[in-house]
mmCIF file of C-alpha atoms and ligand atoms in Angstrom:
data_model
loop_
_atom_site.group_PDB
_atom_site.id
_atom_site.type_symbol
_atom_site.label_atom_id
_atom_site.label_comp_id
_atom_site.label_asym_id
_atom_site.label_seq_id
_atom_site.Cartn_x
_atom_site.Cartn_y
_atom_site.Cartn_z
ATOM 1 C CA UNK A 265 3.481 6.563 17.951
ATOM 2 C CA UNK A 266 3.284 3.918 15.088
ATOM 3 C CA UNK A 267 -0.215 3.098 13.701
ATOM 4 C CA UNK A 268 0.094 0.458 11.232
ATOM 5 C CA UNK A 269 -3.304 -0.578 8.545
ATOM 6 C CA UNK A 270 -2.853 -3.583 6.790
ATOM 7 C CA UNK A 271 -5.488 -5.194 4.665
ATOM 8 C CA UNK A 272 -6.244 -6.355 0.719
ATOM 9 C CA UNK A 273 -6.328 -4.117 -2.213
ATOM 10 C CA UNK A 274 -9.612 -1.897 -2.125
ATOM 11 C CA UNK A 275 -10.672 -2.560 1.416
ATOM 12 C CA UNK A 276 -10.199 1.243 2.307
ATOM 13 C CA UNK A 277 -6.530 1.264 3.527
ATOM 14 C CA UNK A 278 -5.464 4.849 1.776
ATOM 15 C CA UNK A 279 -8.355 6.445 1.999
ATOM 16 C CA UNK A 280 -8.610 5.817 5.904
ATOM 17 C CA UNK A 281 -5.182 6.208 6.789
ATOM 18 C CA UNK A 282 -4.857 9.666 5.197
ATOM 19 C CA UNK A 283 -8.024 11.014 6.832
ATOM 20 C CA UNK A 284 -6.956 9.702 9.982
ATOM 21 C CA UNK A 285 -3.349 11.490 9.166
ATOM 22 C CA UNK A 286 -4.763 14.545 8.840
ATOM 23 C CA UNK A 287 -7.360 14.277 11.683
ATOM 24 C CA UNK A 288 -4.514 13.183 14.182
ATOM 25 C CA UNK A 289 -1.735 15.076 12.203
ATOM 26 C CA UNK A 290 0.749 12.018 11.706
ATOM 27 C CA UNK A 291 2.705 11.033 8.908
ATOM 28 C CA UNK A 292 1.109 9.159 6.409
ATOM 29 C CA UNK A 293 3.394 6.448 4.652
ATOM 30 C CA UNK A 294 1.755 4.446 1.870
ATOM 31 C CA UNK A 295 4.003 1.565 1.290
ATOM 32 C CA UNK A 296 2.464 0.531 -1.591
ATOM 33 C CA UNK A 297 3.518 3.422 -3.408
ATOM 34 C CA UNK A 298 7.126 2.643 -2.961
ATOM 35 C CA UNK A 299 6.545 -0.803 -4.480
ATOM 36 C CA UNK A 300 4.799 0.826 -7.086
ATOM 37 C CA UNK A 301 7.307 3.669 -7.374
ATOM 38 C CA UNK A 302 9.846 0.880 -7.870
ATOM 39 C CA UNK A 303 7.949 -1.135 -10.365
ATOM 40 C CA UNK A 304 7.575 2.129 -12.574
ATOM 41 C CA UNK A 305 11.454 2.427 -12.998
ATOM 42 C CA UNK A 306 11.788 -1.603 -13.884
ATOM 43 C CA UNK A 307 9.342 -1.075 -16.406
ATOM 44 C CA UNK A 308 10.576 1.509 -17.707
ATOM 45 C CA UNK A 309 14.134 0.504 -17.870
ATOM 46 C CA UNK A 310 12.584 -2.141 -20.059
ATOM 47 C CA UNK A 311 14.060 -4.816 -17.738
ATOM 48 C CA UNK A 312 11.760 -8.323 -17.645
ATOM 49 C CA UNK A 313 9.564 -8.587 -14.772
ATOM 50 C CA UNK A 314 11.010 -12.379 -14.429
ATOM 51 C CA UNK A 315 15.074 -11.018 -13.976
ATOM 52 C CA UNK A 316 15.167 -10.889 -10.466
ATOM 53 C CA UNK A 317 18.456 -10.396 -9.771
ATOM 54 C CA UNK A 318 18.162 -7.064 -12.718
ATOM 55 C CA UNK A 319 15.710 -5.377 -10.182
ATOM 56 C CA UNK A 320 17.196 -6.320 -6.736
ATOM 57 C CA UNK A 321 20.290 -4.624 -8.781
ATOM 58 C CA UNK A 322 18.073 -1.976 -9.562
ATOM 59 C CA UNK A 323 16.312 -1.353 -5.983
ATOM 60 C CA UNK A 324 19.777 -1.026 -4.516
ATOM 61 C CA UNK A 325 20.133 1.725 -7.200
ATOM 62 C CA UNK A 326 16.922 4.006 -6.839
ATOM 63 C CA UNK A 327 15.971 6.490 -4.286
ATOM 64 C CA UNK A 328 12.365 6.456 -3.093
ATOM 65 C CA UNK A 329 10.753 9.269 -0.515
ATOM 66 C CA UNK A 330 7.174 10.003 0.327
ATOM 67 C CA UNK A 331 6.432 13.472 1.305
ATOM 68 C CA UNK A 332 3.122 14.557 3.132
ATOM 69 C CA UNK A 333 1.666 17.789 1.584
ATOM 70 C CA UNK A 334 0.240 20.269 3.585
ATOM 71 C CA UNK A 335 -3.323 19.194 2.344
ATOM 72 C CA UNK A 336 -3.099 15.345 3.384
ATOM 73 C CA UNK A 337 -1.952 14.327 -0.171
ATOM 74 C CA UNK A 338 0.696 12.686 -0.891
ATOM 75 C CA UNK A 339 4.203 13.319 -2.688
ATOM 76 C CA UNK A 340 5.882 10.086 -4.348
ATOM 77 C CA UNK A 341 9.400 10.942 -5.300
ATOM 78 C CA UNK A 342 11.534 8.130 -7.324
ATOM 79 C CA UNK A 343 14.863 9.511 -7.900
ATOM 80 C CA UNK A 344 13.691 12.894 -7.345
ATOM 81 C CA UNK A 345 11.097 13.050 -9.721
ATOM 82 C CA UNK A 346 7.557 13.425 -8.624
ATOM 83 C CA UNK A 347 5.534 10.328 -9.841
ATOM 84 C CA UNK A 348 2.823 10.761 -7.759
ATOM 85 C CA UNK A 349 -0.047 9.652 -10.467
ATOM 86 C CA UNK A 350 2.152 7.522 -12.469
ATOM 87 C CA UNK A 351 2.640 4.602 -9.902
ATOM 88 C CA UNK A 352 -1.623 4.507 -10.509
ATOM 89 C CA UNK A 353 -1.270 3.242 -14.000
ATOM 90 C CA UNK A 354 -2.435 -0.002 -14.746
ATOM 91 C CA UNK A 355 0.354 -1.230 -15.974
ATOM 92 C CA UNK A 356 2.623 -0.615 -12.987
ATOM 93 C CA UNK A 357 -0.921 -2.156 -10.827
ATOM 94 C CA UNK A 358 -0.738 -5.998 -12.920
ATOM 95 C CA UNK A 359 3.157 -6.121 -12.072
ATOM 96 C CA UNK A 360 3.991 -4.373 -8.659
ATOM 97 C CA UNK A 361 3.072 -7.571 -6.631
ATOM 98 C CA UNK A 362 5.491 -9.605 -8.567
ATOM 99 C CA UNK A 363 8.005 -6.949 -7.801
ATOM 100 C CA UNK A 364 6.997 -6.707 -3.992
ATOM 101 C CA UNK A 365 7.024 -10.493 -3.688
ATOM 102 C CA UNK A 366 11.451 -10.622 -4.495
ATOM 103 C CA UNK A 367 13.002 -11.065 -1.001
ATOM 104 C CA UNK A 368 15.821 -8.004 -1.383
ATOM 105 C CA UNK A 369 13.380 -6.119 -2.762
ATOM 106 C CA UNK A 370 11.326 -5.973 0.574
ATOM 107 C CA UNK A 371 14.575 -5.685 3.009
ATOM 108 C CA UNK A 372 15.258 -2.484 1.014
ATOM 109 C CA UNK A 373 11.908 -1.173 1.574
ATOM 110 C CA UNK A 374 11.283 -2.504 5.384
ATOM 111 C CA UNK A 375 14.621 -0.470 6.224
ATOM 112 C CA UNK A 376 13.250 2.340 4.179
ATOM 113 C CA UNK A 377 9.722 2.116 5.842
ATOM 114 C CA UNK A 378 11.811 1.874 9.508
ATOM 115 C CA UNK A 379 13.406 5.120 8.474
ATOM 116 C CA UNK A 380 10.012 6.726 7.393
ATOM 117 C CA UNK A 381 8.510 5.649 11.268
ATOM 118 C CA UNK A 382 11.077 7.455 12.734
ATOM 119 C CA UNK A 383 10.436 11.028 11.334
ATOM 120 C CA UNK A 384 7.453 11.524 13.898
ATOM 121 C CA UNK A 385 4.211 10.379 14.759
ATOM 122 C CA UNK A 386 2.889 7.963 12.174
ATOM 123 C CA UNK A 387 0.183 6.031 10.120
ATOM 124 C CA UNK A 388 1.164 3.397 7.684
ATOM 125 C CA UNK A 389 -0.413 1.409 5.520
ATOM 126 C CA UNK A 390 0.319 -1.618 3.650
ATOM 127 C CA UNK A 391 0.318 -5.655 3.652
ATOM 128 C CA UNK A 392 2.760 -6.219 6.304
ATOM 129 C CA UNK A 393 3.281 -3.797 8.368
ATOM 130 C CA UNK A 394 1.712 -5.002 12.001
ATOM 131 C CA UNK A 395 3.164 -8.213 10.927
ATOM 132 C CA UNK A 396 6.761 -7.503 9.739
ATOM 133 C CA UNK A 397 7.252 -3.330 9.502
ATOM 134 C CA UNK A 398 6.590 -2.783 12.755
ATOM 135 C CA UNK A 399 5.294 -5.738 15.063
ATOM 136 C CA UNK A 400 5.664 -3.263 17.987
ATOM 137 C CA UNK A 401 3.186 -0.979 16.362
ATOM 138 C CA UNK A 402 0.873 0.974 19.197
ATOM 139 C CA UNK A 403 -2.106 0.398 16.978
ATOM 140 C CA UNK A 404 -2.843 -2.306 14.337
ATOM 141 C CA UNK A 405 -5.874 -2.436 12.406
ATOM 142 C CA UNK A 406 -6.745 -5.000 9.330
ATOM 143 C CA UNK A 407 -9.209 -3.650 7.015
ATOM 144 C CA UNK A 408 -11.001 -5.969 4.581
ATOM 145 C CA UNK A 409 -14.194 -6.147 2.530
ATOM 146 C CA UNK A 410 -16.011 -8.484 -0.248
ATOM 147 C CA UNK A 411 -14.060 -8.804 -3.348
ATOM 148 C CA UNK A 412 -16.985 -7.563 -5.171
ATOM 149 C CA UNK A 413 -17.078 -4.305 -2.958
ATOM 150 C CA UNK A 414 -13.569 -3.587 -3.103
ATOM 151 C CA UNK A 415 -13.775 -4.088 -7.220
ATOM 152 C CA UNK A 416 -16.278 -1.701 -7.508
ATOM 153 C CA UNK A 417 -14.523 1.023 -5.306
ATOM 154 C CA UNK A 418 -11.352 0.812 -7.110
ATOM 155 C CA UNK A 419 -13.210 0.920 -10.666
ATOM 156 C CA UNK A 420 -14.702 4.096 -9.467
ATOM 157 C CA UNK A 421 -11.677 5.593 -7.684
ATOM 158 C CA UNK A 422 -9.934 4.461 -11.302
ATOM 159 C CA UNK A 423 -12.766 6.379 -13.657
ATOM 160 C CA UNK A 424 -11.865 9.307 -11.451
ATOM 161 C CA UNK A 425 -8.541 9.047 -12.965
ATOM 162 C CA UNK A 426 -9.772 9.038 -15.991
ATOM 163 C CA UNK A 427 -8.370 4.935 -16.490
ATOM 164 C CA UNK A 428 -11.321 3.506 -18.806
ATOM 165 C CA UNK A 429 -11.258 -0.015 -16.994
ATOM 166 C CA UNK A 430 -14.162 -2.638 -16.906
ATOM 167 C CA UNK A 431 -15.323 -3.723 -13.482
ATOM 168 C CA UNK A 432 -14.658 -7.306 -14.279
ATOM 169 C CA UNK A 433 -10.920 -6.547 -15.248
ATOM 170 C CA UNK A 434 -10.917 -4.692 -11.624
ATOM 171 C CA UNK A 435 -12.317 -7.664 -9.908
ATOM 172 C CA UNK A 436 -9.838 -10.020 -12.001
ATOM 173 C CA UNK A 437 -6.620 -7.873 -11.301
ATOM 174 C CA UNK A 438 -7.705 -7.640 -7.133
ATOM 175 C CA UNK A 439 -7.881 -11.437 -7.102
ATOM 176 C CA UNK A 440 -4.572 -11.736 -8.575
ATOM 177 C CA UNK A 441 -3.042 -9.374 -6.482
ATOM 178 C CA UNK A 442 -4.672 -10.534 -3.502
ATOM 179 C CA UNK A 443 -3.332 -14.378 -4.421
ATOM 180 C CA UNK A 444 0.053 -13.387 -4.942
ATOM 181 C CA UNK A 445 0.227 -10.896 -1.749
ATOM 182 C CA UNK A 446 -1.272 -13.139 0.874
ATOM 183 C CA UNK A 447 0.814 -16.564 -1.036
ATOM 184 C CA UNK A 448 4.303 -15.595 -1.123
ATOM 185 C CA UNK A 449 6.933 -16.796 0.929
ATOM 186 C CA UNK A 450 7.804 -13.166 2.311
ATOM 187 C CA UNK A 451 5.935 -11.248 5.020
ATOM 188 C CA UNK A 452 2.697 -12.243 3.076
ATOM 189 C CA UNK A 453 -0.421 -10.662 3.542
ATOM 190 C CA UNK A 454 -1.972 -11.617 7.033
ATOM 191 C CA UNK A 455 -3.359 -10.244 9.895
ATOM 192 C CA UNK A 456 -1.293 -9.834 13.008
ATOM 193 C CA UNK A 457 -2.734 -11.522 15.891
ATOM 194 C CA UNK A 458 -3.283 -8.357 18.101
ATOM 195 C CA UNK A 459 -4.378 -6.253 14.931
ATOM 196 C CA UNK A 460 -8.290 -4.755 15.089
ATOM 197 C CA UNK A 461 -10.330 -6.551 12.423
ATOM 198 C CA UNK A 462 -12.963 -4.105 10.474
ATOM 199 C CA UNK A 463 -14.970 -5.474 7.782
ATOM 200 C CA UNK A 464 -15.741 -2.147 5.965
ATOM 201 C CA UNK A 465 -18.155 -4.352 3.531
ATOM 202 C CA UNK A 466 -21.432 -2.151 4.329
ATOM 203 C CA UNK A 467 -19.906 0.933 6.238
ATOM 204 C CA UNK A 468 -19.020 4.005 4.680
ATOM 205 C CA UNK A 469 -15.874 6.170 4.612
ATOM 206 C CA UNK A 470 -16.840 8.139 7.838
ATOM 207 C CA UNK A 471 -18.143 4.825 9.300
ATOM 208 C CA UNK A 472 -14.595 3.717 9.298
ATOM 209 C CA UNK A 473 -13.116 6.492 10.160
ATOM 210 C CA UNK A 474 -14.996 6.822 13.854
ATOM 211 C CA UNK A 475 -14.623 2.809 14.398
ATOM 212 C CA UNK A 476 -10.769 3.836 14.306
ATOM 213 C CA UNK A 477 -10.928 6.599 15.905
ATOM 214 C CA UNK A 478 -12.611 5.174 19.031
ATOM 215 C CA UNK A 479 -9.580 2.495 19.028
ATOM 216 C CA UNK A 480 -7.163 5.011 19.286
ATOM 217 C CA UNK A 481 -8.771 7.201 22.093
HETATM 218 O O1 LIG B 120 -1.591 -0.811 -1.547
HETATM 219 P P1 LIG B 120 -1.259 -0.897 -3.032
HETATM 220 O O2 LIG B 120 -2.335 -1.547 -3.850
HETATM 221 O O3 LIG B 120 -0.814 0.393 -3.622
HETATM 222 O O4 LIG B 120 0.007 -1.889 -3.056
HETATM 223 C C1 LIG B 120 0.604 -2.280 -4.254
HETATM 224 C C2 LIG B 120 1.258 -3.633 -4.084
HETATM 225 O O5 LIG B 120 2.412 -3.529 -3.256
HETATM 226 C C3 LIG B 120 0.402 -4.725 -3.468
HETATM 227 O O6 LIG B 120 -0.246 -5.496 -4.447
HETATM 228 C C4 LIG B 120 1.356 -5.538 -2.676
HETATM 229 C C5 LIG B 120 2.545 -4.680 -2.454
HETATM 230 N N1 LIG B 120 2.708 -4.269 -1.055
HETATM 231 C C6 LIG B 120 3.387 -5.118 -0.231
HETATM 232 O O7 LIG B 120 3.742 -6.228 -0.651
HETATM 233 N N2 LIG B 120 3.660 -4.760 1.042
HETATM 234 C C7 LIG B 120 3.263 -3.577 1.515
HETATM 235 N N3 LIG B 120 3.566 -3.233 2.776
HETATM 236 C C8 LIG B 120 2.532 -2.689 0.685
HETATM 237 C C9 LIG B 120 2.248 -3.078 -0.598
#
């Protein structure tokens, strides 16, 4: 069974999908991570964010797997080095959606995020899954919320990481994001027509979590 979340930055994608992992013990694949996993290794190659044709080279060249520890974290391998916390830096955050938005870059990953939905039972989250990933999907759900409520979740989920960010610079680099995800030419970020909407605005975590759940009973 494929359940596929799709939504902006912030609206509650992770957090849900990985509760509802562990509640229904799936597979969680974060899809952002590989983007970001690849945008770590083009920055730090050095190569310009602008050479397109350097990092489609590059993507065909790296080796990205997810692995789901036993306590419903998360394991992000790039080249079989952990860089779990790494792909969180701001840094790789203000360039991974020009990364993600590079044609090849996203057939490497949909075959790679295909793969992933076939280990088992599965929950994925992303921009484009229950559009693109996996139209067949059992379950689609599109999570969104205010930009002002998704800025202030990530600035606190980012203070937990210790990143000393401003709320406004959250709010700023959402926007962005959200502009270039849902504006590029490849499997942008929409919902699918048959996806469950959720505006998780006013609810909290476990508020979310039931409204799935009593989708998927
Ligand atoms: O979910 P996230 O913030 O970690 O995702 C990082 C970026 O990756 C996001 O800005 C857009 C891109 N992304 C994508 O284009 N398609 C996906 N399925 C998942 C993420």
């Amino acid at each position: 069974m494929i359940i596929a979340i799709d939504g902006p930055a912030g609206a509650g994608k992770s957090t849900i999908a990985k509760i509802i992992a562990q509640k229904l013990g799936f597979l969680y694949i974060d899809t952002g991570a590989m983007y970001r996993a690849l945008t770590l290794k083009v920055l730090d190659e050095g190569i310009d964010i602008e050479n397109t044709s350097a990092i489609i080279s590059l993507a065909h060249k790296t080796v990205i797997n997810l692995i789901n520890n036993p306590d419903g974290s998360l394991k992000v391998a790039l080249d079989s080095k952990e860089v779990s916390f790494k792909i969180r830096e701001p840094r790789i955050t203000k360039y991974v959606s020009d990364v993600a938005k590079i044609k090849e870059v996203r057939q490497i990953m949909l075959k790679l995020q295909r793969d992933f939905g076939k280990r088992g039972n599965s929950i994925l989250d992303g921009r484009d899954i229950g559009t693109v990933v996996f139209p067949d999907a059992d379950k689609k759900f599109y999570l969104d919320a205010h930009l002002g409520e998704r800025a202030n979740r990530r600035h606190k989920e980012l203070h937990g990481l210790g990143q000393k960010v401003t709320l406004c610079s959250v709010e700023a680099d959402l926007h962005n994001r959200d502009t270039i995800d849902s504006t590029r030419e490849v499997a942008p970020l929409k919902k699918a027509d048959d996806a469950i909407y959720i505006d998780t605005t006013n609810l909290t975590i476990e508020q979310v979590v039931q409204k799935v759940l009593s989708y998927l009973k």
